[in-house]
PDB file of C-alpha atoms in Angstrom:
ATOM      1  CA  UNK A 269      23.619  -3.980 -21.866  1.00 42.00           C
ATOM      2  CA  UNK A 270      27.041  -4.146 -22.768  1.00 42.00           C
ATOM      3  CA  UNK A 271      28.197  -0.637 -21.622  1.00 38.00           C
ATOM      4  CA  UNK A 272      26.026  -1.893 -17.838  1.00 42.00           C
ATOM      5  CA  UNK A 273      28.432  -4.831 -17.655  1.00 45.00           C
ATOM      6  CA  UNK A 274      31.375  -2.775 -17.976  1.00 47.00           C
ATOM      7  CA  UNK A 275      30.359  -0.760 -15.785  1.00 45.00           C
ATOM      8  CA  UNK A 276      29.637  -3.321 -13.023  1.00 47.00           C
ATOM      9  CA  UNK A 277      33.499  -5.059 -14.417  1.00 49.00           C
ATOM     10  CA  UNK A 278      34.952  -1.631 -13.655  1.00 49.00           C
ATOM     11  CA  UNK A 279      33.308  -1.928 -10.314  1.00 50.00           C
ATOM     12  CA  UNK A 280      34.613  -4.752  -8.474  1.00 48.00           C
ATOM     13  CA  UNK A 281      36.821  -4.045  -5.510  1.00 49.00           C
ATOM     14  CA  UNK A 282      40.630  -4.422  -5.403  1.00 52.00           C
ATOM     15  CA  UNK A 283      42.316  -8.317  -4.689  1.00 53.00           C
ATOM     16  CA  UNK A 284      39.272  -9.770  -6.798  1.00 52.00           C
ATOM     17  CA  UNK A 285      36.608  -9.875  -4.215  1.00 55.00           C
ATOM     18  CA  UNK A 286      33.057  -9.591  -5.291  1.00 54.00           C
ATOM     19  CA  UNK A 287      30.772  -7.316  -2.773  1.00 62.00           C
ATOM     20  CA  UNK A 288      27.363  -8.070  -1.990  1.00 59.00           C
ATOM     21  CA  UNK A 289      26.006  -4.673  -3.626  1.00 48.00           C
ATOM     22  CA  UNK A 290      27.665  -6.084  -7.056  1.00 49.00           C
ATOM     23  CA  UNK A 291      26.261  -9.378  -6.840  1.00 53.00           C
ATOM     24  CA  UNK A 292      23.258  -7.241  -6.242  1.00 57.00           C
ATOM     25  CA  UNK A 293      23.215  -4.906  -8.966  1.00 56.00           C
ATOM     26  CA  UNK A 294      24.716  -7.569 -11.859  1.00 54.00           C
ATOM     27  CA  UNK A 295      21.081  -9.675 -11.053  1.00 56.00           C
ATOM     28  CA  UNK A 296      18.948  -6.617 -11.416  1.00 56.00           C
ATOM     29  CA  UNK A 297      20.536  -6.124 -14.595  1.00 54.00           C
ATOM     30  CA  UNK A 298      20.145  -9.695 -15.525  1.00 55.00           C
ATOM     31  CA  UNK A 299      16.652  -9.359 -14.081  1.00 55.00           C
ATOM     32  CA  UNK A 300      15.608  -6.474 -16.527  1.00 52.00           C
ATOM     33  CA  UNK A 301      17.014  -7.667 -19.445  1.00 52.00           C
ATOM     34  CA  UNK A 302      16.387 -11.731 -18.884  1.00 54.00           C
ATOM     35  CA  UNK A 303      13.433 -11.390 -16.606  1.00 54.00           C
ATOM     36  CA  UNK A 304      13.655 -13.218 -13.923  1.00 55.00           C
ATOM     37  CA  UNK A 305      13.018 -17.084 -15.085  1.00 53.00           C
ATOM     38  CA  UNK A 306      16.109 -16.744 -16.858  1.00 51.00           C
ATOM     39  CA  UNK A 307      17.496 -20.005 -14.836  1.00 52.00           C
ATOM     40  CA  UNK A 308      14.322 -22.108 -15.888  1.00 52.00           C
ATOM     41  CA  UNK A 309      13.891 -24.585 -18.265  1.00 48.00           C
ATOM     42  CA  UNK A 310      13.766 -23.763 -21.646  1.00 49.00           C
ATOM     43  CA  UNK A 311      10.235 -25.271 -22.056  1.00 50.00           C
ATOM     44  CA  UNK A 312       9.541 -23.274 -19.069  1.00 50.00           C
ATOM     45  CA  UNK A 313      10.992 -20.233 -20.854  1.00 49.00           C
ATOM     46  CA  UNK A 314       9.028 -20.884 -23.879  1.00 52.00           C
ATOM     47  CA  UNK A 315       5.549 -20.496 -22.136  1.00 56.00           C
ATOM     48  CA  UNK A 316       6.620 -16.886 -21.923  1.00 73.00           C
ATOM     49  CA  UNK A 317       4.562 -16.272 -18.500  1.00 85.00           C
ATOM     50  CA  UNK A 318       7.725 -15.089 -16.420  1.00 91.00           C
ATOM     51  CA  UNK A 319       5.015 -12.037 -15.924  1.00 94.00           C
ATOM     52  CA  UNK A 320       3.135 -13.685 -13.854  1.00 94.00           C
ATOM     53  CA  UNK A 321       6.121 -13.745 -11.099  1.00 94.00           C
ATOM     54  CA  UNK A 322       4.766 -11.892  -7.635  1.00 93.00           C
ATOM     55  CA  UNK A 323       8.501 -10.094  -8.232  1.00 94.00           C
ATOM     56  CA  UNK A 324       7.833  -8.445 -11.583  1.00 95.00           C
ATOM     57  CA  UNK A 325       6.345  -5.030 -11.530  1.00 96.00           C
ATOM     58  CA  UNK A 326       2.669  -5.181 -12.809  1.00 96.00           C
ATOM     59  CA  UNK A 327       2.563  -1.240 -13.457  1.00 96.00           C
ATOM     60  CA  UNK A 328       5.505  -1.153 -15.577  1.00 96.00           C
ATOM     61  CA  UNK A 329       3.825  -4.262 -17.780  1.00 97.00           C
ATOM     62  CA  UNK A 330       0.641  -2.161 -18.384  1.00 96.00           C
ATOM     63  CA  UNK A 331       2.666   1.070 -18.663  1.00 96.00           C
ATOM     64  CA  UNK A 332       5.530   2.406 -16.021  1.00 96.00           C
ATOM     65  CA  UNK A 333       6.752   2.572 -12.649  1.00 95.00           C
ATOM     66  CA  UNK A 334       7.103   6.077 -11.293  1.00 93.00           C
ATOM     67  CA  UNK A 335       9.129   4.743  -8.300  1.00 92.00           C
ATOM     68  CA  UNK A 336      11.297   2.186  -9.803  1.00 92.00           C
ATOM     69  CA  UNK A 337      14.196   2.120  -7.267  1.00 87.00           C
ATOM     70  CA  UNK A 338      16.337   2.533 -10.822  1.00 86.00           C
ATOM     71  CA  UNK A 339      14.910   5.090 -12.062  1.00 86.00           C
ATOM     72  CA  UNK A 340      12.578   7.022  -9.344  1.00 89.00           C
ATOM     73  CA  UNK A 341      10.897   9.879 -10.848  1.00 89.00           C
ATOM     74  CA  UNK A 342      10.718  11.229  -7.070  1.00 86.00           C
ATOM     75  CA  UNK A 343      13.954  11.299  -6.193  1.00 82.00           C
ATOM     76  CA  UNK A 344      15.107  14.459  -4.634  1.00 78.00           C
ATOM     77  CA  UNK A 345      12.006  15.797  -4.356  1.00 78.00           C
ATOM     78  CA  UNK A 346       9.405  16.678  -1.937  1.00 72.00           C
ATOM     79  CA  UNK A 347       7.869  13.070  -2.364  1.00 69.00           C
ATOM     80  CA  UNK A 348      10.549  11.427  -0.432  1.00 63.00           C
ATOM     81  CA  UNK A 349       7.889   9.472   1.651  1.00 68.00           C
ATOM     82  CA  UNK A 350       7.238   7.507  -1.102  1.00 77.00           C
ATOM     83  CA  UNK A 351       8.582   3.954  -1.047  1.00 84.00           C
ATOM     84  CA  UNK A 352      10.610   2.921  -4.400  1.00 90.00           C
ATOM     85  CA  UNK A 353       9.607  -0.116  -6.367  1.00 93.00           C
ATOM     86  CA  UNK A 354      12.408  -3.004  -5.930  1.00 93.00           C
ATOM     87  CA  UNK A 355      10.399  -5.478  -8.377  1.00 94.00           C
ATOM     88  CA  UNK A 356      11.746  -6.278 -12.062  1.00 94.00           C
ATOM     89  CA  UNK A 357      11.030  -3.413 -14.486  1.00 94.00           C
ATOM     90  CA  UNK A 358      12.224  -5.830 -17.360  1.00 93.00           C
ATOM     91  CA  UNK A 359      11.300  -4.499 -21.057  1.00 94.00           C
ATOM     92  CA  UNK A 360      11.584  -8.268 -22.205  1.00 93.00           C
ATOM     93  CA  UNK A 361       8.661  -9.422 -19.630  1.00 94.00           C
ATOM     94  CA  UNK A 362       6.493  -6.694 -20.824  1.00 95.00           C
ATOM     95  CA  UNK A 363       6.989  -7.676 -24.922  1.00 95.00           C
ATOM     96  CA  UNK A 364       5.806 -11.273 -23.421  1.00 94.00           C
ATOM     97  CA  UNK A 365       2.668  -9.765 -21.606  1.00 95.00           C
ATOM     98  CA  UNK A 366       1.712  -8.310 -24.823  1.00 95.00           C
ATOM     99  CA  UNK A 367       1.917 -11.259 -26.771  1.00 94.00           C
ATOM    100  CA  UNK A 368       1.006 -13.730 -24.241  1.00 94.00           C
ATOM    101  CA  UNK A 369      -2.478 -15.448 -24.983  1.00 93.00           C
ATOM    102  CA  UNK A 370      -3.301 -14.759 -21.166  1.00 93.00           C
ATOM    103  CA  UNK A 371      -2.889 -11.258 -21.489  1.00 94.00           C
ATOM    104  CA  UNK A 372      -6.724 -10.108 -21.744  1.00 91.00           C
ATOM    105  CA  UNK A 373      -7.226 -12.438 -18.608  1.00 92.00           C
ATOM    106  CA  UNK A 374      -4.735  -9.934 -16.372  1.00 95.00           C
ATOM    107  CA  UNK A 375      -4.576  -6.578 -17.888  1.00 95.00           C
ATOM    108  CA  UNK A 376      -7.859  -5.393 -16.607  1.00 93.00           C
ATOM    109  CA  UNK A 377      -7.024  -6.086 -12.987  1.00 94.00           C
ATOM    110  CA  UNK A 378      -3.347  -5.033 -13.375  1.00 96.00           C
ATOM    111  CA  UNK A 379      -4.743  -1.608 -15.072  1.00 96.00           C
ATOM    112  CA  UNK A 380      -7.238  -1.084 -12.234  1.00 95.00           C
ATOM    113  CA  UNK A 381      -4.827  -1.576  -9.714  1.00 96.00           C
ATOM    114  CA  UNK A 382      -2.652   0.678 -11.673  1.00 96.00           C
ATOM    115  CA  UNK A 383      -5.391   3.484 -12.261  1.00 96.00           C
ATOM    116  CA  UNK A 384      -5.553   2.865  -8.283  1.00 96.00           C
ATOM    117  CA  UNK A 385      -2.436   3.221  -7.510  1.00 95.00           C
ATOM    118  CA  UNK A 386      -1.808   6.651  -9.885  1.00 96.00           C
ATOM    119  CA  UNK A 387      -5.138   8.644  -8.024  1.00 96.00           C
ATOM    120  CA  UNK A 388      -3.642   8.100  -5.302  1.00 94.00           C
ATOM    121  CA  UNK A 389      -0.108   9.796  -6.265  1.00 94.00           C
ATOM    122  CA  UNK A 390      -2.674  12.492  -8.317  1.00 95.00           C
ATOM    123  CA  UNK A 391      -4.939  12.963  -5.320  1.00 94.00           C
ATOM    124  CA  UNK A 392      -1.990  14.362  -3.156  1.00 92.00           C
ATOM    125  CA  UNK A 393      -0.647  16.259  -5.723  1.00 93.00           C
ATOM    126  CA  UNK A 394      -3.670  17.842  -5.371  1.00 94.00           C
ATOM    127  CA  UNK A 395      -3.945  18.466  -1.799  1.00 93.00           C
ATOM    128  CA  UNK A 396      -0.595  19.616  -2.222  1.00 92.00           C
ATOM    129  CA  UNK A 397      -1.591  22.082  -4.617  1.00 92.00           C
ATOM    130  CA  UNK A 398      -3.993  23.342  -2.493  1.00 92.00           C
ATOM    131  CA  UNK A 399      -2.520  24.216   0.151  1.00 91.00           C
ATOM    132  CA  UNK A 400      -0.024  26.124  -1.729  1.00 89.00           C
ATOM    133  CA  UNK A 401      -1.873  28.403  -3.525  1.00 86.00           C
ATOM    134  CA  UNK A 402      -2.921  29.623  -0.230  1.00 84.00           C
ATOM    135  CA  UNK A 403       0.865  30.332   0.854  1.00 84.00           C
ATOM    136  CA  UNK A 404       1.991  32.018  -1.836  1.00 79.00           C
ATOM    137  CA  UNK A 405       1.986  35.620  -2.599  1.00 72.00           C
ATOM    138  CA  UNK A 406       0.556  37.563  -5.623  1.00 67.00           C
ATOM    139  CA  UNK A 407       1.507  40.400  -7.519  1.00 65.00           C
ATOM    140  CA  UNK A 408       3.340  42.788  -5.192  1.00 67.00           C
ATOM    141  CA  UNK A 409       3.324  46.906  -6.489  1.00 72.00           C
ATOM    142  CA  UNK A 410       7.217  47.969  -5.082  1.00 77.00           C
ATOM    143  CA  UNK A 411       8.792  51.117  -5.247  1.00 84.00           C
ATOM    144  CA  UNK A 412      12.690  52.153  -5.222  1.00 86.00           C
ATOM    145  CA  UNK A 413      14.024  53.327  -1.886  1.00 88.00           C
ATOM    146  CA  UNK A 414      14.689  56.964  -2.832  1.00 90.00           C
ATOM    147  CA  UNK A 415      11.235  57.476  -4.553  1.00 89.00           C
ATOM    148  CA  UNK A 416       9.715  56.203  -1.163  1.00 89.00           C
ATOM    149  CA  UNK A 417      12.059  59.231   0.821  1.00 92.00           C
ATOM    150  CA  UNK A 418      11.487  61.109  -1.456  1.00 92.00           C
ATOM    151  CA  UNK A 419       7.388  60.698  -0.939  1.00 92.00           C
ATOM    152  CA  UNK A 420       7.551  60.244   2.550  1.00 93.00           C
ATOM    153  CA  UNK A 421       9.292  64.147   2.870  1.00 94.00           C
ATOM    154  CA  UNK A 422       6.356  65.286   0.338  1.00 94.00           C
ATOM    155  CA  UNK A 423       3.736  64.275   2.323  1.00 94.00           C
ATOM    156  CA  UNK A 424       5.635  65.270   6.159  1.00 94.00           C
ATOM    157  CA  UNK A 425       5.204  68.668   4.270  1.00 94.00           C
ATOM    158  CA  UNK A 426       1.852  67.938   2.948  1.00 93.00           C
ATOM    159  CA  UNK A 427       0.472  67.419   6.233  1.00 94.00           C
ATOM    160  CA  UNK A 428       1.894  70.405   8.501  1.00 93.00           C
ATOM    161  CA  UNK A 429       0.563  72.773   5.361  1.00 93.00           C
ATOM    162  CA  UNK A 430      -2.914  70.999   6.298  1.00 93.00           C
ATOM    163  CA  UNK A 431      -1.932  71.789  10.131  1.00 93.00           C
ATOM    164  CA  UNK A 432      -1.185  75.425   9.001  1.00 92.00           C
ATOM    165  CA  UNK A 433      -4.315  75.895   7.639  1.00 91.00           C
ATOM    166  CA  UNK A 434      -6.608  74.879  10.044  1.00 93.00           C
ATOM    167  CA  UNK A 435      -4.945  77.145  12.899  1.00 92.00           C
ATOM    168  CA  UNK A 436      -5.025  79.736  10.164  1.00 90.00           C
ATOM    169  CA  UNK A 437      -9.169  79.267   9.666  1.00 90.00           C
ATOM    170  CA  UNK A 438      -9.412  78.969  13.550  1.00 91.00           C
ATOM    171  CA  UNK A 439      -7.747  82.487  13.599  1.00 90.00           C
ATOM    172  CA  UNK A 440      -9.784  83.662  10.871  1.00 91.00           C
ATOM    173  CA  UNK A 441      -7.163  84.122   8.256  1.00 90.00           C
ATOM    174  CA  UNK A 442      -8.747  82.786   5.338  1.00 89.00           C
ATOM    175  CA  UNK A 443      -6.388  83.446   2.922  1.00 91.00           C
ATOM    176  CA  UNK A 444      -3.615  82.144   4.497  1.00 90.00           C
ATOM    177  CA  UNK A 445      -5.395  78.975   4.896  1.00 91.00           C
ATOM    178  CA  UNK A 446      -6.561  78.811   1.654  1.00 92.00           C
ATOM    179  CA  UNK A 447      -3.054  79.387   0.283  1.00 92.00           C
ATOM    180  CA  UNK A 448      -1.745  76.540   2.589  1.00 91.00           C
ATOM    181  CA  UNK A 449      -3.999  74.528   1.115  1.00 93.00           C
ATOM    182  CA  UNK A 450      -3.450  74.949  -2.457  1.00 92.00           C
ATOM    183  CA  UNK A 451       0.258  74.170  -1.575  1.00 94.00           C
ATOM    184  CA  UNK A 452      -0.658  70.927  -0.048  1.00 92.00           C
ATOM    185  CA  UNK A 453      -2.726  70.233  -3.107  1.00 94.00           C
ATOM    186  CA  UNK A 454       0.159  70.416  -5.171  1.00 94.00           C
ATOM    187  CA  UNK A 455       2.443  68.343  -2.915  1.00 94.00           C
ATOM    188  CA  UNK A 456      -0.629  65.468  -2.989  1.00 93.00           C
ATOM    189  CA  UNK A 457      -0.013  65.763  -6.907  1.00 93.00           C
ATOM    190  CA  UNK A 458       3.311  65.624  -7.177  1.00 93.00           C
ATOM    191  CA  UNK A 459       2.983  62.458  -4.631  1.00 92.00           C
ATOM    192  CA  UNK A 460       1.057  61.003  -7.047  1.00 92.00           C
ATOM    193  CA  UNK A 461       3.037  61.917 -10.021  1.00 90.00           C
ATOM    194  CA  UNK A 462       5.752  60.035  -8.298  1.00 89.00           C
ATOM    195  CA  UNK A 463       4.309  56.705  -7.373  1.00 86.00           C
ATOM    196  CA  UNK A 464       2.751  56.380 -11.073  1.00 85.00           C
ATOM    197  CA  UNK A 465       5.890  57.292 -12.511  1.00 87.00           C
ATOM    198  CA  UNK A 466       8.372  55.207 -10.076  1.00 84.00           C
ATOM    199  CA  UNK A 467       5.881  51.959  -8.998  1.00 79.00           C
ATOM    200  CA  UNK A 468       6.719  48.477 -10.529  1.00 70.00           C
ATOM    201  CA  UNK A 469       4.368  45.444 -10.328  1.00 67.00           C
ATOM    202  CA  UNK A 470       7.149  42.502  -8.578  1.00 65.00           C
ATOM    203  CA  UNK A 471       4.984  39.501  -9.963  1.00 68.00           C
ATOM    204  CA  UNK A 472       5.150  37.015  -7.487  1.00 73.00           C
ATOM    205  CA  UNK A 473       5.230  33.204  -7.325  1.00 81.00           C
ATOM    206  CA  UNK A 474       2.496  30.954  -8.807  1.00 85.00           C
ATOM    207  CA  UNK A 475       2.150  27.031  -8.209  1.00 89.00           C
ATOM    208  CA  UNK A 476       2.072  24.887 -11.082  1.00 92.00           C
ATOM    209  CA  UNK A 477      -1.386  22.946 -10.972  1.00 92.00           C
ATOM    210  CA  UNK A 478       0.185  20.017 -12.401  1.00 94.00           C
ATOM    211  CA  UNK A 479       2.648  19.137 -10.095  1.00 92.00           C
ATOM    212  CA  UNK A 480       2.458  21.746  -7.014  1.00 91.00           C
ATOM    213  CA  UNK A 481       5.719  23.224  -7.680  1.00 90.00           C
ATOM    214  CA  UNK A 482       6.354  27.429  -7.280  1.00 88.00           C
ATOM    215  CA  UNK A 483       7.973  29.173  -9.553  1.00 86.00           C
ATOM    216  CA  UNK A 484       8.043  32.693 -11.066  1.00 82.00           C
ATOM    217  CA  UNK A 485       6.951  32.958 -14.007  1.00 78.00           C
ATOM    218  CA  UNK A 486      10.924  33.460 -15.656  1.00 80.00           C
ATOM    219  CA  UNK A 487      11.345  30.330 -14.505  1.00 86.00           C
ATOM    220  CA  UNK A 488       8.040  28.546 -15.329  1.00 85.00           C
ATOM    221  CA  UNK A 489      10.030  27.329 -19.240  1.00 88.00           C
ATOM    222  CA  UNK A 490      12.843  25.610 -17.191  1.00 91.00           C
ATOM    223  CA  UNK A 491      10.153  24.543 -14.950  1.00 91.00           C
ATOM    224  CA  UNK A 492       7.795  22.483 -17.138  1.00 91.00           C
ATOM    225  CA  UNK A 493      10.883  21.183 -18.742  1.00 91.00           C
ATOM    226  CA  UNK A 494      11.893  19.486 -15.104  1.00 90.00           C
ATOM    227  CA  UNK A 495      11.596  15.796 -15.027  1.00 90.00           C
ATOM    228  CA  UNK A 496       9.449  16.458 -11.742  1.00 90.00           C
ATOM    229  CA  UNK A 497       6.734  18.108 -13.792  1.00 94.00           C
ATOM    230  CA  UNK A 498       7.159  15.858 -16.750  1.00 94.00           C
ATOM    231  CA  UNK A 499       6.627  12.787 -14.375  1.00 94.00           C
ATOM    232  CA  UNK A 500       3.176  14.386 -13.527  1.00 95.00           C
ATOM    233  CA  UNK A 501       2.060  15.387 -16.677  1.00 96.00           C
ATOM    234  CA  UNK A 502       2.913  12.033 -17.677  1.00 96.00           C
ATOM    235  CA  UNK A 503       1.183  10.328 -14.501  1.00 96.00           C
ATOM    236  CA  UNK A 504      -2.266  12.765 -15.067  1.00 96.00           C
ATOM    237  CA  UNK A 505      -2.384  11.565 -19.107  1.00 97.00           C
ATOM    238  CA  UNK A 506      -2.394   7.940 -18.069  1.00 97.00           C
ATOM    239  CA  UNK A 507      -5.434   8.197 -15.459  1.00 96.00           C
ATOM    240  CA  UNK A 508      -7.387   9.794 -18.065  1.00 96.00           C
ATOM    241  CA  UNK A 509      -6.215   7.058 -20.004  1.00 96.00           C
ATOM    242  CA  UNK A 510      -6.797   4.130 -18.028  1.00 96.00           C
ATOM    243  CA  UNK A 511     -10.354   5.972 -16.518  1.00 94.00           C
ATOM    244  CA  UNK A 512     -11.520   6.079 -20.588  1.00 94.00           C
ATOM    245  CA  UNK A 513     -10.250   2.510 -21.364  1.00 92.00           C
ATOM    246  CA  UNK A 514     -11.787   1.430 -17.918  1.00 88.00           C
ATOM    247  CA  UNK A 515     -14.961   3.165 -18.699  1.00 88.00           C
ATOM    248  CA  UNK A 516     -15.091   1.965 -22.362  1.00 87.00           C
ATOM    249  CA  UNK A 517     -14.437  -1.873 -21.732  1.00 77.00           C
ATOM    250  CA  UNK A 518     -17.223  -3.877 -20.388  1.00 69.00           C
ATOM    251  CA  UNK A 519     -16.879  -5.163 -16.870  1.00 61.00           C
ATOM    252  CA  UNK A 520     -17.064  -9.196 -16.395  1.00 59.00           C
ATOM    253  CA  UNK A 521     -18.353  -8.541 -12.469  1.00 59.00           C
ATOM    254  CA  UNK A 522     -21.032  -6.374 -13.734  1.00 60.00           C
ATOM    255  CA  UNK A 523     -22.039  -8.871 -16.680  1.00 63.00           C
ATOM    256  CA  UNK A 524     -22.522 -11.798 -14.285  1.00 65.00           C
ATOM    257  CA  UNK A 525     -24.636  -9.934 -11.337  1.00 63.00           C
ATOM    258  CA  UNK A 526     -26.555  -8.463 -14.734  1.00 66.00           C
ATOM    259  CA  UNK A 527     -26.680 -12.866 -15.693  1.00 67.00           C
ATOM    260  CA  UNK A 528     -27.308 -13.295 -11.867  1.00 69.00           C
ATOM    261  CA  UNK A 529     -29.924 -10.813 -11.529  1.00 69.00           C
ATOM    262  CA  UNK A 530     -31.459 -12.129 -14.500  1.00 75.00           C
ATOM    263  CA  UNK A 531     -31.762 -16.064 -13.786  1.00 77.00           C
ATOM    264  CA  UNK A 532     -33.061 -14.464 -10.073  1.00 77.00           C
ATOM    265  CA  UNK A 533     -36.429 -12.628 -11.689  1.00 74.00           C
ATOM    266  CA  UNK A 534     -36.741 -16.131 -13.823  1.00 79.00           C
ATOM    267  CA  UNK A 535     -36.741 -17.903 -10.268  1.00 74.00           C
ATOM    268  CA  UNK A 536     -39.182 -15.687  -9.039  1.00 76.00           C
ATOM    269  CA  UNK A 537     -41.758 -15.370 -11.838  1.00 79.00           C
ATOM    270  CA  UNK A 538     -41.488 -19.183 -12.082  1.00 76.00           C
ATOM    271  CA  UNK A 539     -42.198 -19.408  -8.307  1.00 77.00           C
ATOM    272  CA  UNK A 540     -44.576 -16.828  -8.825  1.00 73.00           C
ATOM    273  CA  UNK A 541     -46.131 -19.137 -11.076  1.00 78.00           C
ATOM    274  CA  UNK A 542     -46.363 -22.092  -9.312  1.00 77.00           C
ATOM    275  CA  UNK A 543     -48.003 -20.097  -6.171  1.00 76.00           C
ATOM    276  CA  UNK A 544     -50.490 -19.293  -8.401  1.00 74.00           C
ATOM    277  CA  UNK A 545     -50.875 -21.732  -9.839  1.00 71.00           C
ATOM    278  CA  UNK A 546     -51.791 -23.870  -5.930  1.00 69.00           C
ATOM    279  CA  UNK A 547     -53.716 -21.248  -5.309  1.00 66.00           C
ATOM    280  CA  UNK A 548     -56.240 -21.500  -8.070  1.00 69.00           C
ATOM    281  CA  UNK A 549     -56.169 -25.681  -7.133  1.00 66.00           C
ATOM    282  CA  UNK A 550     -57.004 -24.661  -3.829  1.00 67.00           C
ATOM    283  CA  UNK A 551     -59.986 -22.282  -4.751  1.00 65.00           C
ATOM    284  CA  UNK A 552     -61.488 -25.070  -6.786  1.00 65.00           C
ATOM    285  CA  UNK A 553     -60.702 -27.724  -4.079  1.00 63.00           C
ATOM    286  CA  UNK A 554     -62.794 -25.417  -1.501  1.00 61.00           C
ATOM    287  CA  UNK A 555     -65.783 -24.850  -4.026  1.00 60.00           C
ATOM    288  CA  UNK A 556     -66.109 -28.765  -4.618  1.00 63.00           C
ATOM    289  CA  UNK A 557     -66.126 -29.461  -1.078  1.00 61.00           C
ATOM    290  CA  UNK A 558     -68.765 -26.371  -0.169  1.00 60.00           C
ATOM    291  CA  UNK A 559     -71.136 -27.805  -3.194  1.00 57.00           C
ATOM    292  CA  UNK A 560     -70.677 -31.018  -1.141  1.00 58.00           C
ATOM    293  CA  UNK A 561     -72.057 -29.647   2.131  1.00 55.00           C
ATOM    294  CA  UNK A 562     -74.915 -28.183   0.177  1.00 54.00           C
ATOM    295  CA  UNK A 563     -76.383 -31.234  -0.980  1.00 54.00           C
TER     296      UNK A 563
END
């Protein structure tokens, strides 16, 4: 905090002016380390609710912001079309979530919205990812320039020994051909010999199926150590996270339509009931009245 103000000091412009973009900057620090009911009353501070203000981040409380404007994970990369967070990332506010009675009131929805929120970022990564691994190439088999001259002259030779000896069969000289074709047998070896001897496997690029980035694979260590990469390792561990936790807690919506559905069937067996119930009076209102007629 200390070494942030000093910064900001070191910052202001010459004839002791303040500009707008310090003003700016000194309350977002205040912001993240205050929170933002720092000018409140102090019983107002004591509640320890500043959380609940619309302009405090609800991701970072129930784990982090990947596009905090202060510290965008995106930044400088392909994602550019991704709008930063300008709400309060404040460390403070999220100790006070945690301890705050209210917290098991607003985590659920402020994880679900999270979980939301984090498919969403996974889901084009994705699509992304997709895409690229039909663009790049694969493993390429390369050989150096003066092996390939050197082939391409073995087989121009190859092939008018092969010319040779079919005008030599056409004329009936049979052993010329066949010795024109033993020599082209030999040049087809030695082609061989050459390519297994002289080809190289260039590996080529492969996409990274966590984040969608290419690389070769000497580069794949520097790679996965790139805060790009991290950010979506990070970002894929907490929607498996959230999905168990999500999946593991019991839902209050679900609980009441299971209460709702329940006090429903008791409505209709009672009703069900009662029907039967008038219906039986009926029957024996109808017998007594036929007996009547009888007599």
């Amino acid at each position: 905090a200390q070494a942030a103000a000093s910064s900001l000091r070191g910052r202001v412009v010459p004839g002791g002016g303040v500009p707008n973009w310090w003003m700016e900057d000194a309350r977002a620090l205040l912001d993240s380390l205050m929170g933002p009911s720092r000018d409140k009353s102090r019983e107002e501070n004591q509640k320890g609710d500043g959380w609940k203000e619309s302009n405090v981040c609800k991701r970072y409380l129930v784990g982090f912001c990947p596009n905090n404007a202060q510290d965008n994970w995106f930044h400088n990369t392909r994602r550019k079309d991704m709008n930063v967070c300008t709400k309060i990332h404040s460390d403070r506010l999220k100790r006070d979530f945690e301890e705050h009675a209210d917290r098991a009131k607003y985590e659920s929805e402020y994880e679900r919205d999270f979980l939301n929120f984090l498919e969403g970022i996974v889901r084009e990564a994705d699509a992304w990812i997709a895409r690229e691994n039909g663009n790049v190439t694969g493993n390429v088999t390369k050989i150096p320039p003066t092996v390939r001259a050197k082939i391409s002259e073995l087989k121009a030779q190859s092939e008018h020994l092969m010319r040779h000896a079919e005008e030599a069969a056409d004329k009936n000289e049979f052993a010329a051909s066949k010795r024109s074709l033993e020599l082209a047998d030999i040049i087809n070896k030695e082609i061989e010999d050459l390519k297994e001897k002289h080809s190289f496997v260039s590996t080529g690029e492969a996409v990274c199926d966590i984040c969608g980035v290419r690389c070769k694979p000497d580069e794949e260590a520097a790679h996965r150590a790139g805060r790009l990469h991290e950010g979506y390792t990070n970002i894929r561990a907490k929607v498996k996270d959230l999905r168990e936790k999500i999946r593991s807690k019991p839902d209050p919506d679900d609980r009441r339509r299971r209460d709702d559905d329940r006090e429903r069937d008791r409505d209709r067996r009672d009703r069900d009931r009662r029907r039967e119930a008038d219906d039986r009076g009926r029957s024996r209102r109808d017998r007594s009245r036929s007996r009547g007629h009888d007599r």
